[in-house]
mmCIF file of C-alpha atoms and ligand atoms in Angstrom:
data_model
loop_
_atom_site.group_PDB
_atom_site.id
_atom_site.type_symbol
_atom_site.label_atom_id
_atom_site.label_comp_id
_atom_site.label_asym_id
_atom_site.label_seq_id
_atom_site.Cartn_x
_atom_site.Cartn_y
_atom_site.Cartn_z
ATOM 1 C CA MET F 15 -5.947 34.580 -52.305
ATOM 2 C CA ALA F 16 -6.631 35.433 -48.936
ATOM 3 C CA ASP F 17 -4.552 38.467 -49.215
ATOM 4 C CA CYS F 18 -6.957 39.537 -52.387
ATOM 5 C CA VAL F 19 -10.008 39.024 -50.278
ATOM 6 C CA ASN F 20 -8.867 40.958 -47.613
ATOM 7 C CA HIS F 21 -7.679 44.034 -49.855
ATOM 8 C CA ALA F 22 -11.059 43.956 -51.331
ATOM 9 C CA HIS F 23 -12.469 44.461 -47.809
ATOM 10 C CA HIS F 24 -10.364 47.387 -47.278
ATOM 11 C CA ASN F 25 -11.359 48.890 -50.777
ATOM 12 C CA ILE F 26 -14.900 49.020 -49.581
ATOM 13 C CA GLY F 27 -14.156 50.050 -46.154
ATOM 14 C CA ALA F 28 -14.967 47.823 -44.123
ATOM 15 C CA PRO F 29 -13.122 45.983 -41.331
ATOM 16 C CA ILE F 30 -12.427 42.070 -41.465
ATOM 17 C CA GLY F 31 -15.703 41.112 -39.837
ATOM 18 C CA LEU F 32 -14.308 38.563 -37.459
ATOM 19 C CA ARG F 33 -16.847 39.395 -34.639
ATOM 20 C CA ARG F 34 -19.935 38.271 -36.808
ATOM 21 C CA MET F 35 -19.512 34.560 -35.716
ATOM 22 C CA ARG F 36 -19.156 35.702 -32.121
ATOM 23 C CA GLN F 37 -22.465 37.820 -32.183
ATOM 24 C CA ASN F 38 -24.878 35.036 -30.713
ATOM 25 C CA GLN F 39 -25.009 31.699 -29.162
ATOM 26 C CA HIS F 40 -25.896 30.186 -32.295
ATOM 27 C CA VAL F 41 -23.280 31.090 -34.470
ATOM 28 C CA ARG F 42 -20.673 30.772 -31.642
ATOM 29 C CA ASP F 43 -22.068 27.069 -31.486
ATOM 30 C CA LEU F 44 -22.024 26.406 -35.160
ATOM 31 C CA ALA F 45 -18.583 27.920 -35.084
ATOM 32 C CA ARG F 46 -16.942 25.501 -32.476
ATOM 33 C CA GLU F 47 -13.972 23.339 -33.787
ATOM 34 C CA PHE F 48 -14.823 20.552 -30.775
ATOM 35 C CA TRP F 49 -17.070 19.781 -27.888
ATOM 36 C CA LEU F 50 -15.974 18.205 -24.677
ATOM 37 C CA SER F 51 -17.877 15.088 -23.744
ATOM 38 C CA PRO F 52 -18.429 14.030 -20.169
ATOM 39 C CA LYS F 53 -17.647 10.384 -21.352
ATOM 40 C CA GLN F 54 -14.020 11.171 -21.909
ATOM 41 C CA PHE F 55 -13.391 12.188 -18.454
ATOM 42 C CA ILE F 56 -11.922 9.891 -15.332
ATOM 43 C CA GLN F 57 -12.554 10.632 -11.584
ATOM 44 C CA PRO F 58 -9.844 9.769 -9.273
ATOM 45 C CA LEU F 59 -10.759 7.763 -6.004
ATOM 46 C CA PHE F 60 -8.723 7.008 -2.882
ATOM 47 C CA VAL F 61 -9.304 4.181 -0.643
ATOM 48 C CA VAL F 62 -7.755 4.362 2.706
ATOM 49 C CA ASP F 63 -7.274 1.385 4.876
ATOM 50 C CA GLY F 64 -7.502 2.012 9.124
ATOM 51 C CA ILE F 65 -9.901 4.967 9.071
ATOM 52 C CA LYS F 66 -13.059 4.814 10.573
ATOM 53 C CA GLU F 67 -14.604 7.873 8.497
ATOM 54 C CA ARG F 68 -14.047 9.431 5.168
ATOM 55 C CA GLU F 69 -12.096 12.637 5.152
ATOM 56 C CA VAL F 70 -11.961 15.620 2.552
ATOM 57 C CA VAL F 71 -8.626 15.842 0.897
ATOM 58 C CA PRO F 72 -7.260 19.429 1.725
ATOM 59 C CA GLY F 73 -7.967 21.920 -1.239
ATOM 60 C CA LEU F 74 -10.116 19.481 -2.656
ATOM 61 C CA ASP F 75 -14.036 19.901 -1.709
ATOM 62 C CA GLY F 76 -15.851 16.899 -3.089
ATOM 63 C CA THR F 77 -12.700 14.298 -3.214
ATOM 64 C CA TYR F 78 -12.133 12.146 -0.233
ATOM 65 C CA ARG F 79 -10.141 9.662 1.533
ATOM 66 C CA ASP F 80 -12.552 6.948 1.382
ATOM 67 C CA THR F 81 -13.160 3.910 3.681
ATOM 68 C CA PRO F 82 -14.080 0.962 1.972
ATOM 69 C CA ASP F 83 -17.782 1.322 2.670
ATOM 70 C CA SER F 84 -17.944 5.042 1.625
ATOM 71 C CA LEU F 85 -15.921 4.378 -1.634
ATOM 72 C CA LEU F 86 -18.649 1.898 -2.596
ATOM 73 C CA LYS F 87 -21.446 4.640 -1.659
ATOM 74 C CA GLN F 88 -19.479 7.369 -3.729
ATOM 75 C CA ILE F 89 -19.381 5.191 -6.866
ATOM 76 C CA GLU F 90 -22.952 4.372 -6.514
ATOM 77 C CA SER F 91 -23.692 8.031 -6.414
ATOM 78 C CA ASP F 92 -21.513 8.958 -9.186
ATOM 79 C CA LEU F 93 -22.823 6.445 -11.588
ATOM 80 C CA LYS F 94 -26.249 7.869 -10.905
ATOM 81 C CA ASN F 95 -24.877 11.457 -12.218
ATOM 82 C CA GLY F 96 -23.239 9.455 -15.282
ATOM 83 C CA VAL F 97 -19.666 9.190 -13.960
ATOM 84 C CA SER F 98 -18.608 5.594 -14.748
ATOM 85 C CA LYS F 99 -14.635 6.114 -15.310
ATOM 86 C CA PHE F 100 -12.368 6.221 -11.974
ATOM 87 C CA LEU F 101 -8.706 6.016 -11.340
ATOM 88 C CA LEU F 102 -8.264 4.261 -7.947
ATOM 89 C CA PHE F 103 -5.407 4.884 -5.451
ATOM 90 C CA GLY F 104 -5.344 2.602 -2.977
ATOM 91 C CA VAL F 105 -3.485 3.664 0.639
ATOM 92 C CA PRO F 106 -2.588 0.773 2.912
ATOM 93 C CA ALA F 107 -2.537 1.258 6.793
ATOM 94 C CA GLU F 108 0.923 -0.288 6.986
ATOM 95 C CA LYS F 109 4.306 1.021 5.251
ATOM 96 C CA ARG F 110 6.909 -1.259 4.588
ATOM 97 C CA GLU F 111 10.388 -1.508 2.916
ATOM 98 C CA ASP F 112 9.832 -5.226 1.582
ATOM 99 C CA ASN F 113 7.132 -7.995 1.368
ATOM 100 C CA PHE F 114 4.715 -5.579 0.163
ATOM 101 C CA ASN F 115 1.130 -7.055 0.698
ATOM 102 C CA TYR F 116 -1.721 -5.597 -1.601
ATOM 103 C CA ASP F 117 -4.596 -7.475 0.099
ATOM 104 C CA PHE F 118 -6.326 -4.341 0.782
ATOM 105 C CA VAL F 119 -6.370 -3.174 -2.299
ATOM 106 C CA THR F 120 -7.198 -6.401 -4.266
ATOM 107 C CA GLN F 121 -10.028 -6.595 -1.721
ATOM 108 C CA GLN F 122 -11.531 -3.213 -2.568
ATOM 109 C CA ILE F 123 -10.985 -3.999 -6.435
ATOM 110 C CA GLN F 124 -12.999 -7.127 -6.099
ATOM 111 C CA ALA F 125 -15.892 -5.292 -3.994
ATOM 112 C CA ILE F 126 -16.140 -2.699 -6.718
ATOM 113 C CA LYS F 127 -16.490 -5.232 -9.464
ATOM 114 C CA LYS F 128 -18.591 -7.524 -7.735
ATOM 115 C CA ARG F 129 -21.195 -4.688 -6.938
ATOM 116 C CA PHE F 130 -21.230 -2.934 -10.034
ATOM 117 C CA GLY F 131 -19.489 -5.106 -12.785
ATOM 118 C CA HIS F 132 -19.287 -3.556 -15.936
ATOM 119 C CA ASP F 133 -21.305 -0.566 -15.193
ATOM 120 C CA VAL F 134 -17.670 0.932 -14.011
ATOM 121 C CA TRP F 135 -14.396 1.144 -15.982
ATOM 122 C CA LEU F 136 -11.881 0.715 -13.211
ATOM 123 C CA THR F 137 -8.117 1.971 -13.881
ATOM 124 C CA MET F 138 -5.968 1.407 -10.889
ATOM 125 C CA ASP F 139 -2.652 3.172 -10.107
ATOM 126 C CA VAL F 140 0.161 0.987 -9.974
ATOM 127 C CA CYS F 141 3.334 2.473 -7.783
ATOM 128 C CA LEU F 142 4.966 1.906 -4.488
ATOM 129 C CA CYS F 143 4.689 5.421 -2.832
ATOM 130 C CA SER F 144 1.965 4.951 -0.693
ATOM 131 C CA ASN F 145 3.395 1.388 0.286
ATOM 132 C CA THR F 146 7.145 2.204 1.413
ATOM 133 C CA SER F 147 8.133 3.603 4.483
ATOM 134 C CA TYR F 148 10.104 6.192 2.667
ATOM 135 C CA GLY F 149 7.307 7.179 0.116
ATOM 136 C CA HIS F 150 9.298 6.730 -2.938
ATOM 137 C CA CYS F 151 7.998 5.109 -5.966
ATOM 138 C CA GLY F 152 10.418 2.232 -6.036
ATOM 139 C CA LEU F 153 12.814 0.425 -3.782
ATOM 140 C CA ILE F 154 15.781 2.067 -2.553
ATOM 141 C CA ASN F 155 19.403 0.639 -2.513
ATOM 142 C CA ASP F 156 21.068 -0.227 1.081
ATOM 143 C CA GLU F 157 22.897 3.015 0.644
ATOM 144 C CA GLY F 158 19.743 5.101 0.636
ATOM 145 C CA ASP F 159 20.974 7.136 -2.740
ATOM 146 C CA HIS F 160 19.246 5.370 -5.495
ATOM 147 C CA ILE F 161 16.015 3.806 -6.334
ATOM 148 C CA LEU F 162 16.465 0.290 -7.990
ATOM 149 C CA ASN F 163 15.220 0.214 -11.341
ATOM 150 C CA GLU F 164 15.189 -3.500 -12.089
ATOM 151 C CA GLU F 165 13.688 -4.679 -8.388
ATOM 152 C CA SER F 166 11.196 -1.915 -8.477
ATOM 153 C CA SER F 167 10.105 -2.653 -11.972
ATOM 154 C CA GLN F 168 9.570 -6.392 -10.878
ATOM 155 C CA GLU F 169 7.568 -5.494 -7.857
ATOM 156 C CA LEU F 170 5.408 -3.182 -9.897
ATOM 157 C CA ALA F 171 4.664 -5.818 -12.328
ATOM 158 C CA ARG F 172 3.641 -8.321 -9.737
ATOM 159 C CA GLN F 173 1.408 -5.531 -8.018
ATOM 160 C CA ALA F 174 -0.151 -4.640 -11.720
ATOM 161 C CA VAL F 175 -0.726 -8.483 -11.968
ATOM 162 C CA GLU F 176 -2.553 -8.632 -8.631
ATOM 163 C CA TYR F 177 -4.865 -5.921 -9.300
ATOM 164 C CA ALA F 178 -5.548 -7.150 -12.866
ATOM 165 C CA GLN F 179 -6.707 -10.760 -11.467
ATOM 166 C CA ALA F 180 -8.637 -8.988 -8.928
ATOM 167 C CA GLY F 181 -10.687 -7.773 -11.904
ATOM 168 C CA VAL F 182 -9.560 -4.296 -12.895
ATOM 169 C CA ASP F 183 -10.429 -3.067 -16.351
ATOM 170 C CA SER F 184 -6.684 -1.057 -16.790
ATOM 171 C CA VAL F 185 -3.188 -0.502 -14.805
ATOM 172 C CA ALA F 186 -2.117 2.689 -14.809
ATOM 173 C CA PRO F 187 1.857 2.751 -13.495
ATOM 174 C CA SER F 188 2.819 5.926 -12.445
ATOM 175 C CA ASP F 189 6.264 5.183 -10.805
ATOM 176 C CA MET F 190 8.444 6.146 -13.788
ATOM 177 C CA MET F 191 10.800 3.629 -13.744
ATOM 178 C CA ASP F 192 12.629 2.681 -17.006
ATOM 179 C CA GLY F 193 11.108 -0.751 -18.797
ATOM 180 C CA ARG F 194 8.126 -1.141 -16.348
ATOM 181 C CA VAL F 195 5.514 -1.132 -18.964
ATOM 182 C CA GLY F 196 7.201 -3.624 -21.056
ATOM 183 C CA LEU F 197 7.371 -5.836 -18.022
ATOM 184 C CA ILE F 198 4.021 -5.251 -16.873
ATOM 185 C CA ARG F 199 2.575 -6.207 -20.428
ATOM 186 C CA GLU F 200 4.766 -9.010 -20.547
ATOM 187 C CA SER F 201 3.770 -10.339 -16.840
ATOM 188 C CA LEU F 202 0.077 -9.668 -17.828
ATOM 189 C CA ALA F 203 0.446 -11.886 -21.019
ATOM 190 C CA LYS F 204 2.061 -14.696 -18.955
ATOM 191 C CA ALA F 205 -0.872 -14.709 -16.526
ATOM 192 C CA LYS F 206 -3.205 -14.855 -19.547
ATOM 193 C CA LEU F 207 -4.820 -11.657 -18.758
ATOM 194 C CA ASP F 208 -4.507 -10.205 -22.445
ATOM 195 C CA ARG F 209 -7.439 -7.460 -22.082
ATOM 196 C CA THR F 210 -6.142 -5.579 -19.503
ATOM 197 C CA VAL F 211 -5.432 -1.609 -20.606
ATOM 198 C CA LEU F 212 -2.156 -0.256 -19.763
ATOM 199 C CA MET F 213 -2.297 3.400 -19.180
ATOM 200 C CA SER F 214 1.033 4.501 -18.853
ATOM 201 C CA TYR F 215 1.902 7.830 -17.118
ATOM 202 C CA ALA F 216 4.193 8.244 -19.939
ATOM 203 C CA ALA F 217 5.180 11.858 -19.334
ATOM 204 C CA LYS F 218 4.959 12.456 -16.054
ATOM 205 C CA PHE F 219 7.057 15.803 -14.544
ATOM 206 C CA ARG F 220 8.467 16.348 -11.421
ATOM 207 C CA SER F 221 6.050 18.983 -9.737
ATOM 208 C CA GLN F 222 5.081 21.068 -6.906
ATOM 209 C CA PHE F 223 1.723 20.349 -7.763
ATOM 210 C CA TYR F 224 1.266 16.998 -6.457
ATOM 211 C CA GLY F 225 0.818 18.781 -2.855
ATOM 212 C CA PRO F 226 -2.637 17.613 -1.907
ATOM 213 C CA PHE F 227 -2.313 14.327 -3.293
ATOM 214 C CA ARG F 228 0.521 13.270 -1.330
ATOM 215 C CA VAL F 229 -1.501 14.112 1.929
ATOM 216 C CA ALA F 230 -4.427 12.009 0.262
ATOM 217 C CA ALA F 231 -2.136 9.057 -0.892
ATOM 218 C CA ASP F 232 0.279 9.625 2.381
ATOM 219 C CA CYS F 233 3.180 9.198 -0.043
ATOM 220 C CA ALA F 234 5.491 12.365 0.163
ATOM 221 C CA PRO F 235 9.059 11.147 -0.300
ATOM 222 C CA LYS F 236 11.088 11.492 2.991
ATOM 223 C CA SER F 237 14.634 11.441 3.728
ATOM 224 C CA GLY F 238 16.016 10.264 7.258
ATOM 225 C CA ASN F 239 17.988 7.324 8.412
ATOM 226 C CA ARG F 240 19.627 6.077 5.513
ATOM 227 C CA VAL F 241 17.810 7.466 3.048
ATOM 228 C CA GLN F 242 18.967 10.566 1.396
ATOM 229 C CA LEU F 243 16.539 11.099 -1.575
ATOM 230 C CA ASN F 244 13.670 13.775 -0.414
ATOM 231 C CA ASP F 245 12.471 14.266 -4.065
ATOM 232 C CA ARG F 246 11.610 12.482 -7.078
ATOM 233 C CA ALA F 247 14.110 14.156 -9.230
ATOM 234 C CA THR F 248 16.053 10.663 -10.015
ATOM 235 C CA TYR F 249 12.950 9.248 -11.540
ATOM 236 C CA GLN F 250 10.425 11.850 -12.691
ATOM 237 C CA LEU F 251 10.944 14.390 -15.595
ATOM 238 C CA ASP F 252 12.551 17.655 -15.480
ATOM 239 C CA ALA F 253 10.214 20.368 -16.595
ATOM 240 C CA ALA F 254 12.991 21.902 -19.160
ATOM 241 C CA ARG F 255 13.203 18.699 -20.911
ATOM 242 C CA TYR F 256 10.865 17.869 -23.742
ATOM 243 C CA GLN F 257 13.184 15.422 -25.535
ATOM 244 C CA ASP F 258 13.064 13.307 -22.442
ATOM 245 C CA ALA F 259 9.123 13.355 -22.609
ATOM 246 C CA LEU F 260 9.176 12.407 -26.093
ATOM 247 C CA ALA F 261 11.709 9.662 -25.413
ATOM 248 C CA CYS F 262 9.600 8.356 -22.550
ATOM 249 C CA ALA F 263 6.456 8.183 -24.448
ATOM 250 C CA GLU F 264 7.844 6.700 -27.845
ATOM 251 C CA ARG F 265 9.602 3.809 -25.346
ATOM 252 C CA ASP F 266 6.206 3.265 -23.651
ATOM 253 C CA ASP F 267 4.392 3.222 -26.705
ATOM 254 C CA MET F 268 6.454 0.530 -28.068
ATOM 255 C CA GLU F 269 6.625 -1.393 -25.063
ATOM 256 C CA GLY F 270 2.924 -1.878 -25.239
ATOM 257 C CA ALA F 271 1.029 1.210 -23.463
ATOM 258 C CA ASP F 272 -2.673 1.322 -24.774
ATOM 259 C CA ILE F 273 -3.086 5.014 -23.356
ATOM 260 C CA LEU F 274 -0.434 7.596 -22.900
ATOM 261 C CA MET F 275 -0.441 10.459 -20.387
ATOM 262 C CA VAL F 276 0.613 13.986 -19.773
ATOM 263 C CA LYS F 277 0.950 14.968 -16.194
ATOM 264 C CA PRO F 278 0.404 17.784 -14.822
ATOM 265 C CA GLY F 279 -1.643 19.227 -17.245
ATOM 266 C CA THR F 280 -1.612 23.032 -17.216
ATOM 267 C CA PRO F 281 1.908 23.754 -17.333
ATOM 268 C CA TYR F 282 2.681 20.984 -19.948
ATOM 269 C CA LEU F 283 0.136 22.238 -22.822
ATOM 270 C CA ASP F 284 2.679 22.120 -25.182
ATOM 271 C CA ILE F 285 4.121 18.626 -24.273
ATOM 272 C CA ILE F 286 0.628 17.397 -24.821
ATOM 273 C CA ALA F 287 0.399 19.177 -28.302
ATOM 274 C CA ARG F 288 3.753 18.046 -29.433
ATOM 275 C CA LEU F 289 3.443 14.183 -27.880
ATOM 276 C CA SER F 290 -0.180 13.798 -29.109
ATOM 277 C CA ALA F 291 0.994 15.139 -32.778
ATOM 278 C CA ALA F 292 3.889 12.803 -32.789
ATOM 279 C CA ILE F 293 2.428 9.638 -31.296
ATOM 280 C CA PRO F 294 -0.877 8.293 -32.711
ATOM 281 C CA LYS F 295 -2.528 6.611 -29.748
ATOM 282 C CA PRO F 296 -5.195 7.854 -27.092
ATOM 283 C CA TRP F 297 -3.933 10.695 -25.109
ATOM 284 C CA ALA F 298 -4.894 11.430 -21.319
ATOM 285 C CA VAL F 299 -3.827 14.558 -19.449
ATOM 286 C CA TYR F 300 -3.927 14.555 -15.705
ATOM 287 C CA GLN F 301 -5.013 18.017 -14.119
ATOM 288 C CA VAL F 302 -3.202 17.179 -10.874
ATOM 289 C CA SER F 303 -4.374 17.790 -7.184
ATOM 290 C CA GLY F 304 -2.424 21.194 -7.035
ATOM 291 C CA GLU F 305 -3.822 22.370 -10.196
ATOM 292 C CA CYS F 306 -7.426 21.678 -8.905
ATOM 293 C CA ALA F 307 -6.686 23.091 -5.506
ATOM 294 C CA GLY F 308 -5.586 26.196 -6.708
ATOM 295 C CA ILE F 309 -8.468 26.930 -8.649
ATOM 296 C CA ASN F 310 -11.066 25.767 -5.578
ATOM 297 C CA LEU F 311 -8.970 28.333 -3.351
ATOM 298 C CA ALA F 312 -8.955 31.219 -5.611
ATOM 299 C CA ALA F 313 -12.785 30.465 -6.083
ATOM 300 C CA ARG F 314 -13.219 30.186 -2.529
ATOM 301 C CA GLU F 315 -11.719 33.610 -2.258
ATOM 302 C CA GLY F 316 -14.118 35.144 -4.674
ATOM 303 C CA LEU F 317 -11.396 35.595 -7.253
ATOM 304 C CA ILE F 318 -12.619 33.369 -9.959
ATOM 305 C CA ASN F 319 -15.772 31.360 -10.946
ATOM 306 C CA ARG F 320 -14.668 27.560 -10.086
ATOM 307 C CA LYS F 321 -16.935 26.096 -12.505
ATOM 308 C CA ALA F 322 -15.800 28.184 -15.620
ATOM 309 C CA ALA F 323 -12.034 28.010 -14.767
ATOM 310 C CA TYR F 324 -12.386 24.251 -15.034
ATOM 311 C CA VAL F 325 -14.307 24.303 -18.320
ATOM 312 C CA GLU F 326 -11.775 26.620 -19.929
ATOM 313 C CA LEU F 327 -8.997 24.609 -18.710
ATOM 314 C CA TRP F 328 -10.274 21.490 -19.834
ATOM 315 C CA THR F 329 -11.027 23.274 -23.351
ATOM 316 C CA GLY F 330 -7.277 24.045 -23.123
ATOM 317 C CA PHE F 331 -6.422 20.119 -22.694
ATOM 318 C CA LYS F 332 -8.888 19.324 -25.434
ATOM 319 C CA ARG F 333 -7.613 21.997 -27.953
ATOM 320 C CA ALA F 334 -4.099 21.226 -27.271
ATOM 321 C CA GLY F 335 -4.456 17.469 -28.046
ATOM 322 C CA ALA F 336 -5.912 15.429 -25.088
ATOM 323 C CA ASP F 337 -8.514 13.096 -25.758
ATOM 324 C CA ILE F 338 -9.070 12.033 -22.119
ATOM 325 C CA ILE F 339 -9.233 14.021 -19.142
ATOM 326 C CA ILE F 340 -8.227 12.993 -15.509
ATOM 327 C CA SER F 341 -9.695 15.789 -12.918
ATOM 328 C CA TYR F 342 -11.013 16.042 -9.691
ATOM 329 C CA GLY F 343 -13.602 17.861 -11.355
ATOM 330 C CA ALA F 344 -14.837 14.894 -13.414
ATOM 331 C CA ARG F 345 -17.659 14.323 -11.057
ATOM 332 C CA ASP F 346 -19.174 17.880 -11.996
ATOM 333 C CA ALA F 347 -18.022 17.701 -15.641
ATOM 334 C CA ALA F 348 -21.374 16.607 -16.889
ATOM 335 C CA GLN F 349 -23.304 19.497 -15.177
ATOM 336 C CA TRP F 350 -20.815 21.820 -15.673
ATOM 337 C CA LEU F 351 -20.098 21.576 -19.447
ATOM 338 C CA ALA F 352 -24.069 21.423 -20.291
ATOM 339 C CA GLU F 353 -24.290 24.756 -18.539
ATOM 340 C CA LEU F 354 -20.873 26.277 -19.981
ATOM 341 C CA GLN F 355 -20.106 24.894 -23.303
ATOM 342 C CA GLY F 356 -22.526 26.748 -25.637
HETATM 343 C C1 PBG X 409 2.469 8.712 -7.293
HETATM 344 C C2 PBG X 409 1.537 9.677 -8.085
HETATM 345 C C3 PBG X 409 1.642 10.870 -7.526
HETATM 346 C C4 PBG X 409 0.201 11.225 -8.638
HETATM 347 C C5 PBG X 409 -0.207 10.346 -8.996
HETATM 348 N N1 PBG X 409 0.460 9.345 -8.516
HETATM 349 C C6 PBG X 409 2.348 11.849 -6.791
HETATM 350 C C7 PBG X 409 3.608 11.796 -6.919
HETATM 351 O O1 PBG X 409 4.312 11.541 -7.979
HETATM 352 O O2 PBG X 409 4.519 12.555 -5.980
HETATM 353 C C8 PBG X 409 -0.128 12.890 -8.268
HETATM 354 C C9 PBG X 409 -1.709 13.161 -8.609
HETATM 355 C C10 PBG X 409 -2.058 14.166 -8.208
HETATM 356 O O3 PBG X 409 -1.338 15.271 -7.703
HETATM 357 O O4 PBG X 409 -2.970 14.709 -8.356
HETATM 358 N N2 PBG X 409 3.549 8.170 -8.027
#
């Protein structure tokens, strides 16, 4: 049928008029297939033990390594601007190889919840890379050539339960150990914490784009002494393996994740599209530190328009199938979307 219609146009000598629905803002608004809402954005936050004043994260203007005090002020001002959902990273002062202590972080969770209660939805990153002296996301074996799966998962589950007991709404394991989602879910259930939302970094790729984050969270993997692994290749995904991403996502789904995530965002739009079509759960995308810093730095050089670049990339995430967007630009999303969407 479509063919006949097109032929008819050709017969009367007029081109197929696709520009008619682009001619002004009214028809462009009517023709849009979706709108992004600031309600589906999550703002990352860092809270750092042992610093006197907050520090800007390199490349991420407007994102800070906060002190406990400045963190509360930041959340207060975000709430005034309509930002209510946060992903918090805790950075302890002391690095260790065992006997990890999560008191600094649990105190911050309690302080946030005491002050803001249900006005804030708080998800807490669960990982060991900011805790370990060698910057890996799990515990390393004596030979220094392998991140131990079972021991690491047990420790992560202990951490998740401590955070949940301190009052977070959600825990978000970012370590990529096998089976940690199931173990965390089971440990939460044993502790009678059946309302904690589990957001899994399900398809987390090994990436160059985590650079600024590793400064912010003081968590770059380090070889040296007995530690032989200097990158995360043995636990994070390879960019050339969609099938591994699918297997991880299916497993985390079965093990009880409530929200699944693809990370980073921009280089993995196809992964978002395929996974969100395959697994009917809310999908998040993490526009990571290096992606955001890339935009910011190009904008600083006057090469691109920062706001418009963010909105274009966010639109791409949504079109690919993401429901939730985690971005260092989340804080500005309401204003930028109101200005630039339509
Ligand atoms: C730690 C973690 C990382 C990020 C979130 N959690 C870095 C890494 O895996 O090295 C990256 C976030 C970002 O770059 O914004 N497991």
